[in-house]
Coordinates of C-alpha atoms in Angstrom, one line a residue:
Chain A
M1 CA -3.4 24.7 -4.2
V2 CA -4.0 25.7 -7.8
E3 CA -7.3 24.0 -8.8
T4 CA -9.9 26.7 -9.1
L5 CA -13.1 25.2 -10.6
V6 CA -15.7 25.5 -7.8
T7 CA -19.0 23.6 -8.0
E8 CA -22.0 23.5 -5.7
P9 CA -22.5 23.2 -2.8
Y10 CA -19.1 24.8 -2.2
S11 CA -18.4 28.5 -2.1
D12 CA -14.6 28.6 -2.3
P13 CA -11.8 26.4 -3.7
R14 CA -10.2 25.6 -0.3
Q15 CA -13.5 24.4 1.2
Q16 CA -14.1 22.1 -1.9
H17 CA -10.5 20.8 -1.8
D18 CA -10.7 20.0 1.9
A19 CA -14.0 18.2 1.6
A20 CA -12.6 16.0 -1.2
M21 CA -9.5 15.2 0.8
M22 CA -11.4 14.5 4.0
G23 CA -13.8 12.2 2.1
M24 CA -11.0 10.2 0.6
Y25 CA -9.0 10.0 3.9
I26 CA -12.1 8.6 5.7
F27 CA -12.7 6.1 2.9
L28 CA -9.1 5.0 3.1
G29 CA -9.6 4.7 6.9
N30 CA -12.2 2.0 6.1
E31 CA -9.6 0.3 4.0
V32 CA -7.1 0.5 6.9
M33 CA -9.6 -1.4 9.1
L34 CA -10.2 -4.0 6.4
F35 CA -6.6 -4.8 6.0
G36 CA -6.0 -4.2 9.7
G37 CA -8.0 -7.3 10.5
L38 CA -5.7 -9.4 8.3
F39 CA -2.6 -7.9 9.9
A40 CA -4.1 -8.8 13.4
V41 CA -4.4 -12.4 12.3
A42 CA -0.8 -12.4 10.9
L43 CA 0.5 -10.9 14.2
Y44 CA -1.3 -13.4 16.3
T45 CA -0.2 -16.3 14.1
R46 CA 3.3 -15.1 14.4
L47 CA 3.2 -14.8 18.2
V48 CA 1.4 -18.0 18.9
H49 CA 2.9 -20.3 16.3
T50 CA 6.3 -18.6 15.8
K51 CA 8.3 -21.6 14.4
E52 CA 5.7 -22.8 12.0
A53 CA 4.9 -19.3 10.8
V54 CA 8.6 -18.6 10.1
A55 CA 8.9 -21.9 8.3
A56 CA 5.9 -21.0 6.1
S57 CA 7.3 -17.6 5.4
R58 CA 10.6 -19.0 4.4
A59 CA 8.9 -21.1 1.7
L60 CA 7.7 -17.9 0.0
H61 CA 9.7 -16.1 -2.8
Y62 CA 10.9 -13.1 -1.0
G63 CA 13.0 -12.0 -4.0
I64 CA 9.9 -11.8 -6.2
G65 CA 8.1 -10.0 -3.3
G66 CA 11.0 -7.5 -3.0
T67 CA 11.1 -6.8 -6.7
N68 CA 7.3 -6.2 -6.7
T69 CA 7.8 -3.8 -3.8
A70 CA 10.3 -1.8 -5.8
I71 CA 8.0 -1.8 -8.8
L72 CA 5.1 -0.5 -6.6
L73 CA 7.2 2.2 -5.0
T74 CA 8.3 3.3 -8.4
S75 CA 4.7 3.4 -9.6
S76 CA 4.0 5.7 -6.6
L77 CA 6.8 8.0 -7.8
C78 CA 5.1 8.1 -11.2
I79 CA 1.7 8.9 -9.7
A80 CA 3.2 11.7 -7.5
L81 CA 4.9 13.2 -10.5
A82 CA 1.7 12.9 -12.5
V83 CA -0.3 14.7 -9.8
E84 CA 2.4 17.5 -9.6
A85 CA 2.2 17.8 -13.4
G86 CA -1.6 18.0 -13.2
R87 CA -1.4 20.7 -10.5
Q88 CA 0.9 22.7 -12.8
G89 CA -1.5 22.3 -15.8
E90 CA 1.0 20.1 -17.7
R91 CA -1.6 17.8 -19.2
K92 CA 0.7 15.8 -21.5
L93 CA 3.3 15.2 -18.9
A94 CA 0.7 14.0 -16.5
I95 CA -0.6 11.5 -19.1
R96 CA 2.9 10.2 -19.6
W97 CA 3.5 9.6 -15.9
L98 CA 0.1 8.0 -15.5
I99 CA 0.9 5.6 -18.4
G100 CA 4.2 4.8 -16.7
A101 CA 2.3 4.0 -13.4
I102 CA -0.2 1.8 -15.4
V103 CA 2.7 -0.2 -17.0
L104 CA 4.3 -0.7 -13.6
G105 CA 1.0 -1.7 -12.0
L106 CA 0.4 -4.3 -14.7
G107 CA 4.0 -5.4 -14.2
F108 CA 3.3 -5.9 -10.5
L109 CA 0.1 -7.9 -11.3
S110 CA 2.0 -10.0 -13.9
L111 CA 4.8 -10.8 -11.5
K112 CA 2.3 -11.6 -8.8
G113 CA 0.5 -14.0 -11.2
Y114 CA 3.8 -15.7 -12.0
E115 CA 4.5 -16.0 -8.3
Y116 CA 1.1 -17.6 -7.6
L117 CA 1.8 -20.1 -10.5
E118 CA 5.2 -21.0 -9.0
E119 CA 3.7 -21.5 -5.6
F120 CA 0.9 -23.7 -7.1
Q121 CA 3.5 -25.8 -8.9
E122 CA 5.5 -26.1 -5.6
G123 CA 2.3 -27.3 -3.8
L124 CA 2.2 -24.3 -1.5
M125 CA -1.3 -23.1 -2.5
P126 CA -3.9 -24.1 0.1
F127 CA -6.2 -25.8 -2.4
T128 CA -7.7 -29.2 -2.0
G129 CA -7.5 -31.9 -4.6
F130 CA -4.0 -31.1 -5.7
D131 CA -0.5 -32.4 -4.7
T132 CA 0.6 -30.3 -1.7
A133 CA 3.8 -29.5 0.0
I134 CA 2.0 -28.0 3.0
K135 CA 3.2 -29.9 6.1
T136 CA 1.4 -28.5 9.1
P137 CA -2.1 -27.0 9.9
V138 CA -0.3 -23.7 10.8
Q139 CA 1.4 -23.6 7.4
H140 CA -2.0 -24.2 5.8
L141 CA -3.4 -21.3 7.9
Y142 CA -0.5 -19.1 6.9
M143 CA -0.9 -19.8 3.2
D144 CA -4.7 -19.1 3.6
L145 CA -3.8 -15.8 5.1
Y146 CA -1.2 -15.1 2.4
L147 CA -3.6 -15.9 -0.4
I148 CA -6.4 -13.8 1.1
A149 CA -4.2 -10.8 1.9
T150 CA -2.3 -10.7 -1.3
G151 CA -5.4 -11.5 -3.4
L152 CA -7.3 -8.7 -1.7
H153 CA -4.4 -6.4 -2.4
A154 CA -4.2 -7.5 -6.1
L155 CA -7.9 -6.7 -6.4
H156 CA -7.2 -3.2 -5.2
M157 CA -4.4 -3.0 -7.7
V158 CA -6.8 -4.0 -10.6
I159 CA -9.2 -1.3 -9.4
G160 CA -6.3 1.2 -9.2
V161 CA -5.2 0.4 -12.8
G162 CA -8.7 1.0 -14.0
L163 CA -8.9 4.3 -12.2
L164 CA -5.6 5.4 -13.8
A165 CA -6.8 4.3 -17.2
Y166 CA -9.9 6.5 -16.6
L167 CA -7.6 9.4 -15.8
V168 CA -5.5 8.9 -18.9
I169 CA -8.6 8.8 -21.1
G170 CA -10.2 11.7 -19.3
L171 CA -7.1 13.9 -19.7
S172 CA -6.6 12.8 -23.3
K173 CA -10.2 13.6 -24.2
R174 CA -10.2 16.7 -22.0
W175 CA -13.1 15.6 -19.8
I176 CA -10.7 16.3 -17.0
V177 CA -9.0 19.6 -17.3
V178 CA -5.9 20.6 -15.4
P179 CA -5.1 22.4 -13.3
E180 CA -8.8 23.2 -12.6
R181 CA -9.7 19.6 -11.8
A182 CA -6.4 18.4 -10.5
I183 CA -8.2 17.3 -7.4
T184 CA -9.4 14.2 -9.5
L185 CA -5.8 13.2 -10.0
I186 CA -5.0 13.9 -6.3
V187 CA -7.8 11.7 -5.0
V188 CA -7.0 8.8 -7.3
G189 CA -3.4 9.3 -6.4
L190 CA -4.3 8.9 -2.7
Y191 CA -5.9 5.6 -3.4
W192 CA -2.9 4.3 -5.4
H193 CA -0.4 5.4 -2.7
F194 CA -2.6 3.8 0.0
V195 CA -2.5 0.5 -1.9
D196 CA 1.3 0.9 -2.0
A197 CA 1.4 1.6 1.7
V198 CA -0.5 -1.6 2.4
W199 CA 2.0 -3.6 0.4
V200 CA 4.8 -1.9 2.4
F201 CA 3.4 -3.8 5.4
L202 CA 2.4 -7.0 3.7
Y203 CA 5.9 -7.6 2.4
P204 CA 7.8 -7.9 5.7
V205 CA 4.9 -9.4 7.6
L206 CA 4.3 -12.3 5.1
Y207 CA 7.6 -12.8 3.3
L208 CA 10.3 -11.8 5.8
A209 CA 9.2 -13.5 9.0
R210 CA 12.4 -14.9 10.5
Chain B
M1 CA 14.3 22.0 -2.9
G2 CA 11.5 21.9 -5.6
T3 CA 8.5 19.7 -5.2
R4 CA 9.5 17.3 -8.0
T5 CA 13.0 16.9 -6.4
Q6 CA 11.4 16.2 -3.1
I7 CA 9.2 13.5 -4.7
V8 CA 12.3 11.8 -6.2
V9 CA 14.2 12.1 -2.9
I10 CA 11.3 10.4 -1.1
W11 CA 11.3 7.6 -3.7
L12 CA 15.1 7.1 -3.2
V13 CA 14.6 7.0 0.6
L14 CA 11.8 4.4 0.1
L15 CA 14.1 2.2 -2.0
V16 CA 16.9 2.5 0.6
L17 CA 14.4 1.5 3.3
L18 CA 13.3 -1.5 1.2
A19 CA 16.9 -2.7 1.0
S20 CA 17.1 -2.1 4.8
T21 CA 14.0 -4.3 5.3
V22 CA 15.5 -7.2 3.4
A23 CA 18.9 -6.8 5.0
G24 CA 17.3 -6.5 8.5
S25 CA 15.5 -9.8 7.9
L26 CA 18.8 -11.5 7.3
V27 CA 20.3 -10.2 10.5
F28 CA 17.5 -10.0 13.1
T29 CA 15.1 -12.8 14.0
G30 CA 12.2 -13.4 16.4
V31 CA 10.5 -10.5 18.1
V32 CA 13.5 -8.2 17.5
G33 CA 13.3 -8.9 13.7
L34 CA 9.5 -8.3 13.8
C35 CA 10.0 -4.9 15.5
V36 CA 12.8 -3.9 13.1
S37 CA 10.8 -4.8 10.0
L38 CA 7.6 -3.1 11.3
G39 CA 9.6 -0.1 12.4
I40 CA 11.0 0.3 8.8
A41 CA 7.5 -0.3 7.4
F42 CA 6.0 2.4 9.5
T43 CA 8.8 4.8 8.4
K44 CA 8.1 4.0 4.8
A45 CA 4.3 4.4 5.2
G46 CA 5.0 7.7 7.1
C47 CA 7.0 9.0 4.1
I48 CA 4.2 7.9 1.7
Y49 CA 1.4 9.5 3.8
W50 CA 3.3 12.7 4.6
K51 CA 4.6 13.5 1.1
Y52 CA 2.9 11.4 -1.6
M53 CA -0.6 11.5 0.1
H54 CA -0.2 15.2 0.9
V55 CA -0.9 14.9 4.7
G56 CA 1.9 17.3 5.3
E57 CA 0.1 20.0 3.3
Q58 CA -3.2 19.6 5.1
P59 CA -4.7 21.5 8.1
G60 CA -5.0 19.8 11.4
L61 CA -8.5 18.4 11.0
L62 CA -7.6 16.6 7.8
R63 CA -4.5 15.2 9.4
V64 CA -6.7 13.8 12.1
A65 CA -9.0 12.3 9.5
A66 CA -6.0 10.7 7.7
F67 CA -4.6 9.1 10.8
A68 CA -7.8 8.3 12.8
A69 CA -8.2 4.7 11.5
G70 CA -4.5 4.0 12.3
A71 CA -5.3 5.1 15.9
W72 CA -8.3 2.8 16.1
L73 CA -6.3 -0.1 14.6
S74 CA -3.6 0.4 17.1
I75 CA -6.2 0.0 19.9
L76 CA -7.3 -3.3 18.3
L77 CA -3.7 -4.5 18.0
M78 CA -2.8 -3.4 21.5
F79 CA -5.6 -5.5 23.0
L80 CA -4.5 -8.4 20.9
V81 CA -1.0 -8.2 22.2
V82 CA -2.1 -7.6 25.8
D83 CA -4.3 -10.8 25.5
Y84 CA -1.3 -12.8 24.3
F85 CA 1.1 -11.6 26.9
T86 CA -1.3 -12.0 29.8
R87 CA -2.6 -15.5 29.0
G88 CA -1.5 -17.9 31.7
L89 CA -1.2 -15.2 34.3
G90 CA -3.2 -15.5 37.5

């Protein structure tokens, strides 16, 4: 632990650091429960309607999903390296890694948008008033779940990219000084890694049901 | 091993596990396939939590805070699975 700037009501750096980490872990616990409900629906759909759920999953573009997983994992690498640079007081290096993560995050969102477009053109989106290739009520349910889960994840990604942009600006303008306030990078990094961990489950559950 | 090297090694492990997830889906189907894919996903999430999310560096209380929601969620999922497997009994 190298961050040293202590502010009220804390009296020592360790206490301040632990409070920030605990607050973020508990916040992310709320997010676990939010996404957990969707995973519960996915699990039950898979158990009760196995054949239809597998057929619906096979219609998805697992190659695009896999590529996006690799992109997201690489963005997490960039964030982890940015945090480490911040802890060591290497401001410019931290900015470079953060920009790398932003580019990868935007790449993920662009590819996701392209995938949605492809699925819309193939009639897989569960919208009314358009030509549809959805054959069964279970496939409709599955695509509802897919759209809600991946859409909610994409919303978290957009927020994450915004937070990373804030860090880049803050470090560039020196509102955020490192290593004294490296905790700011660490906490935003926790959020980004969590969004990555959610996708790590979404990918096999939605795209690779066989 | 330096911290940065560890971070890169974890990333490589995650990519290998991603490839394993895809390969596993081509080999295993049904409940076995689900267990394999979720097992790999938990391993990946464990790597991310432990190293990238700094859980490994934290004291016990913070580790509990980090994993508490997972414990609550596992209770929810356990009841769901018990409900599924016991329907039709009795």
